[in-house]
């Protein structure tokens, strides 16, 4: 082989870039391989009508401070336009509820107080879990002293909550979101807006047990010091640019348009990769940030795995349920311009609406009443005002496996989303010059992410901590020497946290692999 | 005119359900003076045999037996008091294309039948059954112990907690991972991991949803399946049987054990209020105006009925009342009892087919079960309901005249109140019954001709007669937020309640519902500890 590296990082999404940066900083000769032309994956950019727009993620709400500091991202160009963007939820009658750093407004005083109390409580609980995210999850049995120490610390941090709060934590940790919201609040729109943040991107409806854990999971980023709802200057792709700059500055080599076909192994240890074009590149270790199903079933193939492990990998559940609609518009209605400049917009009705749309999507049908999150990044990201605006919408629940076929489902969802926009901001659809709707399966095809799930595996309890992505590979180490998992499928999971890549790089360095 | 009769007891048990009777029997065996007060004119709560059509015996609510803890049956000598449980085998799920998948007790026959639907699934069944069996073995020792309070540093709590942690720890890495997944995942996902054939999956799914307001794909339902498998008949773990003479036989045997030990039962004696003085329960006021006093009061009522209807709110801490209010008791099921003039035909199975002697189902895919649940969420009964249908008179001839039969149908899902606002006790009840009869009738053409009498029980009827809030058979959902140390209220899971001298002994407490009697026995153990009386409830093995 012509060229040889200490480590090959597969995948140029944010976790791949984070891992490459950390490894290169530690002095490893690192090569990052990205299949597509652009870096960033779901947090990168794509072209719509010749204009570069964010490919998937339009906000960052959990980038871990250790990653930000460790890679010195500020020096490499990361700056925030907003760290805690306000959210305004509108119901069909036009009533508005606003959620921001100060709490909830537009709701009854009782609900506002209840949210202030619940938010504090959830942040406390999330804070107790937050340290778990920063390391490999501790083994429950057969662990070393480090594992026992980590478990003890978790136990102590729960004890420190106090008796009453620890009881409440143990009660709600696996509860569904609807119960905690219905028990605490009267305002349907507020409940729906809170459920939106708790459940977006999961295969959980308000009534599904485990919803509160998904919520705590998302909040644990913020409890650990991450900006709650952040928009980098220049949008999410600016974060990718900063990560790439940091990795390169540390000495990592980055190749785009270099899809990996297979991982090569030699006597139970990886030896390199073969690219789709046939080129072989040797490496002592491989850190893979693609989702675990692709990693094991495509790049490794059954020959290198034992049957029990392969079966466990096939059983990983990954159903995204979020469709992405991008619109370019030339002259937006003034109401939308002013609401869009305030922050994030949610178009929602009620918990029942979300439940019913989940019920349709779970059978593969487009729901009758979608919920929508709308961001107009061009109004918020601090860039130059151009002749056009970009409307970025997340729509849920969208079917992962549409029964009626992708084309019909895309059309049904797009029609509904435009009607939703026009109902709240009349005249919006008339201003649209280009549009693109991506179903979960489109996101899967474009970014190679099973089920279009940005978590690379649903964040339900049976796929978290030591069970993530599968019990036998839960600590970033695959059952093949020199192979590490650093994508969102690894602990602690999805969202733009950078932690799986960061922690996986640490595991690799710790092993001196 | 108010009667002022005051009678004095060591213990008063409110409600003659199986848990109340069990607790009372253990207390009486310890030499305490015990009375059970029951609002109905009969005993048994949801385990009652009765005749609404002369010659036929119906079990009012619960209809099969398995969970009853064998150690309790031995302690109270329920066999000697007439309880006989006859195991049944078989069972079938009828498919829309006119076929039926049957279960057999015989291993080889079951294998062949499964292979007829999917050779791969026939191979997978062994592994599936082994997984369930392992989980049963893990959980069974926890049933007859008080759940530890994980926030407490008391020696007893710590040692109980250690007992549980050690059991989990001893599983080893791999089995522990399997256990954590199993206890938290949905039964649908679990079955999808093991099997490919929709009919086999649907047949096995029932135990994961019976009694709960969750669907096959709701996380946590694999645990519900475990809850239905942790019982046994004659030592056969996971087996189910019929109580000879209907489920009232369980209540009757318990009452005989109680009376033999010197306990008293008063029927037609509804409790108006639990009396309290200086933060202590002192007795009960009955609806006839009389009062009974006692050192301790045990309530077999569910936690909501006990604290929101029979204890004055001022006697309780405010946060406790709040916690009771948010306790989730969700009615999700109804019941039909049917007197038949003969054995109905099910053309998919030959007459006398052993499958017909077990539980019959008419939902042949998980999607149909999930859609049945979706209807419940929308506030209506399932239009394509899940029916756990049995004809116990084939095995227990005492239930119907010779040549005649009795059919019992457990129906899911049915909401406690209808979103349409219609009351249950009108045309809605009839329409619900029709939906069920249509479901079964489409697989049994002569069913309707054989019907002599049908009793239709909606969640509303069950609540009104039995006193189970919302008609929920488990006295509270079996989700993690309401299990173990969370049941019924975090911090109050060890049967003692914030009002001193008042204990909860029903299915609202650990380990939950089903005719298991473990809550009653566990509660009696705590009462006897507190009173310093002779311990008649054996320490858990």
Short mmCIF file of C-alpha atoms in Angstrom, two decimals, chain A residues 202-483:
data_model
loop_
_atom_site.label_atom_id
_atom_site.label_comp_id
_atom_site.label_asym_id
_atom_site.label_seq_id
_atom_site.Cartn_x
_atom_site.Cartn_y
_atom_site.Cartn_z
CA UNK A 202 -37.52 10.17 18.15
CA UNK A 203 -39.88 7.30 17.53
CA UNK A 204 -41.89 8.33 20.56
CA UNK A 205 -45.28 10.02 20.75
CA UNK A 206 -46.49 12.00 23.78
CA UNK A 207 -48.06 8.89 25.29
CA UNK A 208 -45.10 6.59 24.67
CA UNK A 209 -43.29 5.60 27.87
CA UNK A 210 -39.72 6.86 27.76
CA UNK A 211 -40.56 10.34 26.48
CA UNK A 212 -39.31 12.05 29.61
CA UNK A 213 -35.96 10.29 29.31
CA UNK A 214 -35.63 11.53 25.73
CA UNK A 215 -36.35 15.01 27.06
CA UNK A 216 -33.81 14.73 29.89
CA UNK A 217 -31.41 13.43 27.33
CA UNK A 218 -31.74 16.52 25.22
CA UNK A 219 -31.58 18.79 28.26
CA UNK A 220 -28.47 17.11 29.62
CA UNK A 221 -26.45 18.98 26.99
CA UNK A 222 -27.68 22.27 28.35
CA UNK A 223 -27.27 21.10 31.95
CA UNK A 224 -23.68 20.27 31.08
CA UNK A 225 -23.07 23.83 29.98
CA UNK A 226 -23.95 23.73 26.28
CA UNK A 227 -25.79 26.68 24.71
CA UNK A 228 -29.52 25.81 24.95
CA UNK A 229 -30.71 26.67 21.44
CA UNK A 230 -27.85 28.12 19.47
CA UNK A 231 -27.37 29.46 15.99
CA UNK A 232 -23.77 29.97 14.90
CA UNK A 233 -22.97 33.08 12.90
CA UNK A 234 -23.33 31.91 9.33
CA UNK A 235 -25.63 29.06 10.38
CA UNK A 236 -24.89 25.48 11.38
CA UNK A 237 -22.52 24.94 8.43
CA UNK A 238 -20.21 27.54 10.02
CA UNK A 239 -19.70 25.08 12.87
CA UNK A 240 -18.61 22.44 10.37
CA UNK A 241 -16.19 24.92 8.80
CA UNK A 242 -14.70 25.65 12.22
CA UNK A 243 -14.37 21.93 13.03
CA UNK A 244 -12.70 21.25 9.68
CA UNK A 245 -10.34 24.17 10.19
CA UNK A 246 -9.46 22.90 13.67
CA UNK A 247 -8.80 19.38 12.41
CA UNK A 248 -6.63 20.61 9.55
CA UNK A 249 -4.71 22.98 11.79
CA UNK A 250 -3.93 20.03 14.05
CA UNK A 251 -2.54 18.17 11.09
CA UNK A 252 -5.38 15.90 10.03
CA UNK A 253 -5.70 15.16 6.36
CA UNK A 254 -9.21 15.38 4.93
CA UNK A 255 -10.42 13.80 1.73
CA UNK A 256 -13.90 14.33 0.37
CA UNK A 257 -15.55 12.31 -2.40
CA UNK A 258 -13.75 9.29 -0.99
CA UNK A 259 -16.41 6.70 -0.18
CA UNK A 260 -15.22 3.68 1.76
CA UNK A 261 -16.29 0.34 0.34
CA UNK A 262 -14.90 -1.99 2.95
CA UNK A 263 -12.84 -2.13 6.08
CA UNK A 264 -9.89 -4.47 5.76
CA UNK A 265 -9.00 -6.77 8.59
CA UNK A 266 -6.13 -9.03 9.24
CA UNK A 267 -6.36 -11.70 11.93
CA UNK A 268 -8.97 -10.02 14.15
CA UNK A 269 -7.47 -6.60 13.69
CA UNK A 270 -8.23 -3.87 11.18
CA UNK A 271 -5.52 -3.09 8.66
CA UNK A 272 -7.06 -0.37 6.53
CA UNK A 273 -9.85 0.43 4.12
CA UNK A 274 -10.67 -0.01 0.46
CA UNK A 275 -12.32 2.93 -1.27
CA UNK A 276 -15.13 2.45 -3.75
CA UNK A 277 -12.65 3.19 -6.53
CA UNK A 278 -10.45 0.31 -5.41
CA UNK A 279 -7.74 2.33 -3.70
CA UNK A 280 -6.42 0.72 -0.53
CA UNK A 281 -5.25 2.77 2.41
CA UNK A 282 -3.54 1.18 5.39
CA UNK A 283 -4.11 2.21 8.98
CA UNK A 284 -3.44 0.86 12.45
CA UNK A 285 -6.85 1.91 13.69
CA UNK A 286 -10.17 2.97 12.25
CA UNK A 287 -12.67 5.26 13.89
CA UNK A 288 -16.00 4.94 12.14
CA UNK A 289 -18.69 7.57 12.53
CA UNK A 290 -21.25 6.14 10.14
CA UNK A 291 -24.30 4.63 11.76
CA UNK A 292 -23.65 1.24 13.38
CA UNK A 293 -25.83 -0.70 10.96
CA UNK A 294 -23.81 0.53 8.00
CA UNK A 295 -20.55 0.23 9.84
CA UNK A 296 -21.01 -3.41 10.69
CA UNK A 297 -23.22 -4.73 7.95
CA UNK A 298 -21.76 -2.82 4.98
CA UNK A 299 -18.15 -2.03 5.77
CA UNK A 300 -17.37 -5.17 7.72
CA UNK A 301 -19.84 -7.72 6.48
CA UNK A 302 -21.04 -10.78 8.33
CA UNK A 303 -17.81 -12.68 7.75
CA UNK A 304 -16.03 -10.68 10.43
CA UNK A 305 -18.80 -10.74 13.02
CA UNK A 306 -20.21 -13.50 15.15
CA UNK A 307 -23.89 -14.28 14.58
CA UNK A 308 -25.14 -13.06 17.95
CA UNK A 309 -23.46 -9.72 17.42
CA UNK A 310 -24.68 -9.40 13.88
CA UNK A 311 -28.21 -10.15 15.01
CA UNK A 312 -28.02 -7.49 17.70
CA UNK A 313 -26.86 -4.97 15.10
CA UNK A 314 -29.73 -5.85 12.79
CA UNK A 315 -32.11 -5.24 15.70
CA UNK A 316 -30.98 -1.66 16.25
CA UNK A 317 -34.05 0.47 15.70
CA UNK A 318 -33.63 3.71 13.79
CA UNK A 319 -36.77 5.52 12.66
CA UNK A 320 -36.34 9.24 12.21
CA UNK A 321 -39.86 10.58 11.56
CA UNK A 322 -38.70 14.09 10.72
CA UNK A 323 -39.11 15.41 7.19
CA UNK A 324 -37.08 18.41 6.13
CA UNK A 325 -38.62 21.06 3.89
CA UNK A 326 -36.43 23.78 2.48
CA UNK A 327 -37.93 26.74 0.68
CA UNK A 328 -36.38 29.72 -1.02
CA UNK A 329 -38.54 32.81 -1.23
CA UNK A 330 -38.02 36.28 -2.61
CA UNK A 331 -40.52 38.49 -0.84
CA UNK A 332 -41.91 37.09 2.39
CA UNK A 333 -45.07 38.48 3.97
CA UNK A 334 -44.22 41.09 6.67
CA UNK A 335 -45.79 38.98 9.43
CA UNK A 336 -43.39 36.15 8.67
CA UNK A 337 -40.43 38.49 8.35
CA UNK A 338 -41.07 39.90 11.78
CA UNK A 339 -41.85 36.53 13.47
CA UNK A 340 -38.89 34.89 11.76
CA UNK A 341 -36.55 37.59 12.98
CA UNK A 342 -37.64 36.87 16.60
CA UNK A 343 -36.43 33.30 16.58
CA UNK A 344 -37.73 29.80 16.09
CA UNK A 345 -41.39 29.33 15.15
CA UNK A 346 -43.51 26.27 16.00
CA UNK A 347 -46.83 25.65 14.29
CA UNK A 348 -48.68 23.27 16.58
CA UNK A 349 -52.04 22.43 18.09
CA UNK A 350 -52.03 19.96 20.93
CA UNK A 351 -50.64 16.76 22.38
CA UNK A 352 -53.45 14.86 20.69
CA UNK A 353 -52.42 16.29 17.35
CA UNK A 354 -48.91 14.97 17.86
CA UNK A 355 -50.20 11.61 19.07
CA UNK A 356 -52.49 11.25 16.06
CA UNK A 357 -49.82 12.22 13.60
CA UNK A 358 -47.50 9.65 15.16
CA UNK A 359 -50.27 7.06 14.87
CA UNK A 360 -50.54 7.73 11.15
CA UNK A 361 -46.78 7.78 10.58
CA UNK A 362 -46.15 4.54 12.44
CA UNK A 363 -48.17 2.69 9.78
CA UNK A 364 -46.43 4.58 6.98
CA UNK A 365 -49.22 7.05 6.28
CA UNK A 366 -48.81 10.83 6.05
CA UNK A 367 -50.53 12.37 9.06
CA UNK A 368 -53.57 14.61 8.73
CA UNK A 369 -52.17 17.35 10.96
CA UNK A 370 -48.41 17.70 10.95
CA UNK A 371 -46.50 19.77 13.44
CA UNK A 372 -43.85 22.13 12.07
CA UNK A 373 -40.74 23.91 13.28
CA UNK A 374 -39.78 26.85 11.10
CA UNK A 375 -36.54 28.74 11.09
CA UNK A 376 -35.58 31.49 8.70
CA UNK A 377 -31.81 31.25 9.13
CA UNK A 378 -31.21 34.13 6.73
CA UNK A 379 -33.00 36.47 9.14
CA UNK A 380 -31.06 35.29 12.17
CA UNK A 381 -27.60 34.04 11.37
CA UNK A 382 -25.95 37.43 11.07
CA UNK A 383 -25.16 37.06 7.38
CA UNK A 384 -25.67 39.68 4.72
CA UNK A 385 -29.33 40.20 3.81
CA UNK A 386 -29.66 38.81 0.31
CA UNK A 387 -32.34 39.00 -2.29
CA UNK A 388 -33.84 35.76 -1.03
CA UNK A 389 -34.75 34.12 2.26
CA UNK A 390 -34.34 30.51 3.23
CA UNK A 391 -37.20 28.86 5.10
CA UNK A 392 -36.05 25.74 6.89
CA UNK A 393 -38.82 23.49 8.24
CA UNK A 394 -38.74 20.34 10.33
CA UNK A 395 -42.00 18.41 9.99
CA UNK A 396 -43.08 15.59 12.22
CA UNK A 397 -44.27 12.89 12.40
CA UNK A 398 -43.37 11.81 8.87
CA UNK A 399 -43.50 8.14 7.92
CA UNK A 400 -40.17 6.33 7.78
CA UNK A 401 -41.57 3.72 5.40
CA UNK A 402 -44.33 5.40 3.39
CA UNK A 403 -47.00 2.96 2.27
CA UNK A 404 -48.20 5.09 -0.58
CA UNK A 405 -44.70 5.42 -1.98
CA UNK A 406 -42.24 8.27 -1.58
CA UNK A 407 -43.50 10.56 -4.34
CA UNK A 408 -47.13 10.65 -3.19
CA UNK A 409 -46.10 11.02 0.44
CA UNK A 410 -43.71 13.84 -0.34
CA UNK A 411 -46.46 15.66 -2.17
CA UNK A 412 -49.01 15.12 0.60
CA UNK A 413 -46.62 16.41 3.24
CA UNK A 414 -45.41 19.37 1.22
CA UNK A 415 -48.97 20.46 0.37
CA UNK A 416 -49.90 20.27 4.02
CA UNK A 417 -46.83 22.17 5.16
CA UNK A 418 -47.47 24.98 2.69
CA UNK A 419 -51.09 25.19 3.81
CA UNK A 420 -49.88 25.38 7.40
CA UNK A 421 -47.56 28.26 6.48
CA UNK A 422 -50.20 30.11 4.52
CA UNK A 423 -52.75 29.76 7.30
CA UNK A 424 -50.46 31.50 9.77
CA UNK A 425 -48.59 33.78 7.37
CA UNK A 426 -50.86 34.36 4.36
CA UNK A 427 -49.03 34.84 1.10
CA UNK A 428 -46.00 32.75 1.98
CA UNK A 429 -46.38 30.05 -0.64
CA UNK A 430 -46.83 32.67 -3.39
CA UNK A 431 -43.35 34.00 -2.64
CA UNK A 432 -41.62 30.64 -2.99
CA UNK A 433 -39.14 30.25 -5.82
CA UNK A 434 -37.68 26.85 -5.02
CA UNK A 435 -38.55 23.99 -2.72
CA UNK A 436 -37.26 20.63 -1.67
CA UNK A 437 -38.83 18.13 0.68
CA UNK A 438 -36.79 15.30 2.13
CA UNK A 439 -38.56 12.40 3.78
CA UNK A 440 -36.68 10.35 6.36
CA UNK A 441 -35.85 7.91 3.58
CA UNK A 442 -34.40 10.74 1.48
CA UNK A 443 -32.21 11.83 4.38
CA UNK A 444 -31.20 8.19 4.71
CA UNK A 445 -30.22 8.00 1.05
CA UNK A 446 -28.37 11.32 0.96
CA UNK A 447 -26.47 10.96 4.19
CA UNK A 448 -26.27 7.21 4.55
CA UNK A 449 -28.16 7.34 7.84
CA UNK A 450 -30.45 4.37 8.43
CA UNK A 451 -34.09 5.39 8.75
CA UNK A 452 -33.17 9.07 8.36
CA UNK A 453 -32.59 8.96 12.12
CA UNK A 454 -30.16 11.68 13.14
CA UNK A 455 -29.51 9.77 16.34
CA UNK A 456 -28.16 6.79 14.33
CA UNK A 457 -30.39 4.63 16.54
CA UNK A 458 -33.43 5.65 18.57
CA UNK A 459 -32.77 7.11 22.00
CA UNK A 460 -35.05 4.83 23.97
CA UNK A 461 -33.70 3.30 27.14
CA UNK A 462 -33.02 -0.10 25.59
CA UNK A 463 -30.64 1.60 23.16
CA UNK A 464 -28.84 3.94 25.56
CA UNK A 465 -25.84 3.87 27.86
CA UNK A 466 -24.27 0.39 28.04
CA UNK A 467 -26.83 -0.86 25.56
CA UNK A 468 -25.79 1.63 22.86
CA UNK A 469 -25.47 0.81 20.02
CA UNK A 470 -25.38 -2.84 21.09
CA UNK A 471 -24.19 -4.19 24.45
CA UNK A 472 -21.08 -5.82 23.00
CA UNK A 473 -19.80 -2.55 21.49
CA UNK A 474 -21.02 -0.03 24.02
CA UNK A 475 -17.72 1.59 24.93
CA UNK A 476 -16.65 2.81 21.50
CA UNK A 477 -14.76 -0.42 20.91
CA UNK A 478 -16.08 -2.80 18.28
CA UNK A 479 -15.42 -6.52 18.69
CA UNK A 480 -12.67 -6.25 16.10
CA UNK A 481 -9.25 -5.01 17.14
CA UNK A 482 -8.52 -1.39 16.23
CA UNK A 483 -12.07 -0.53 15.21
#
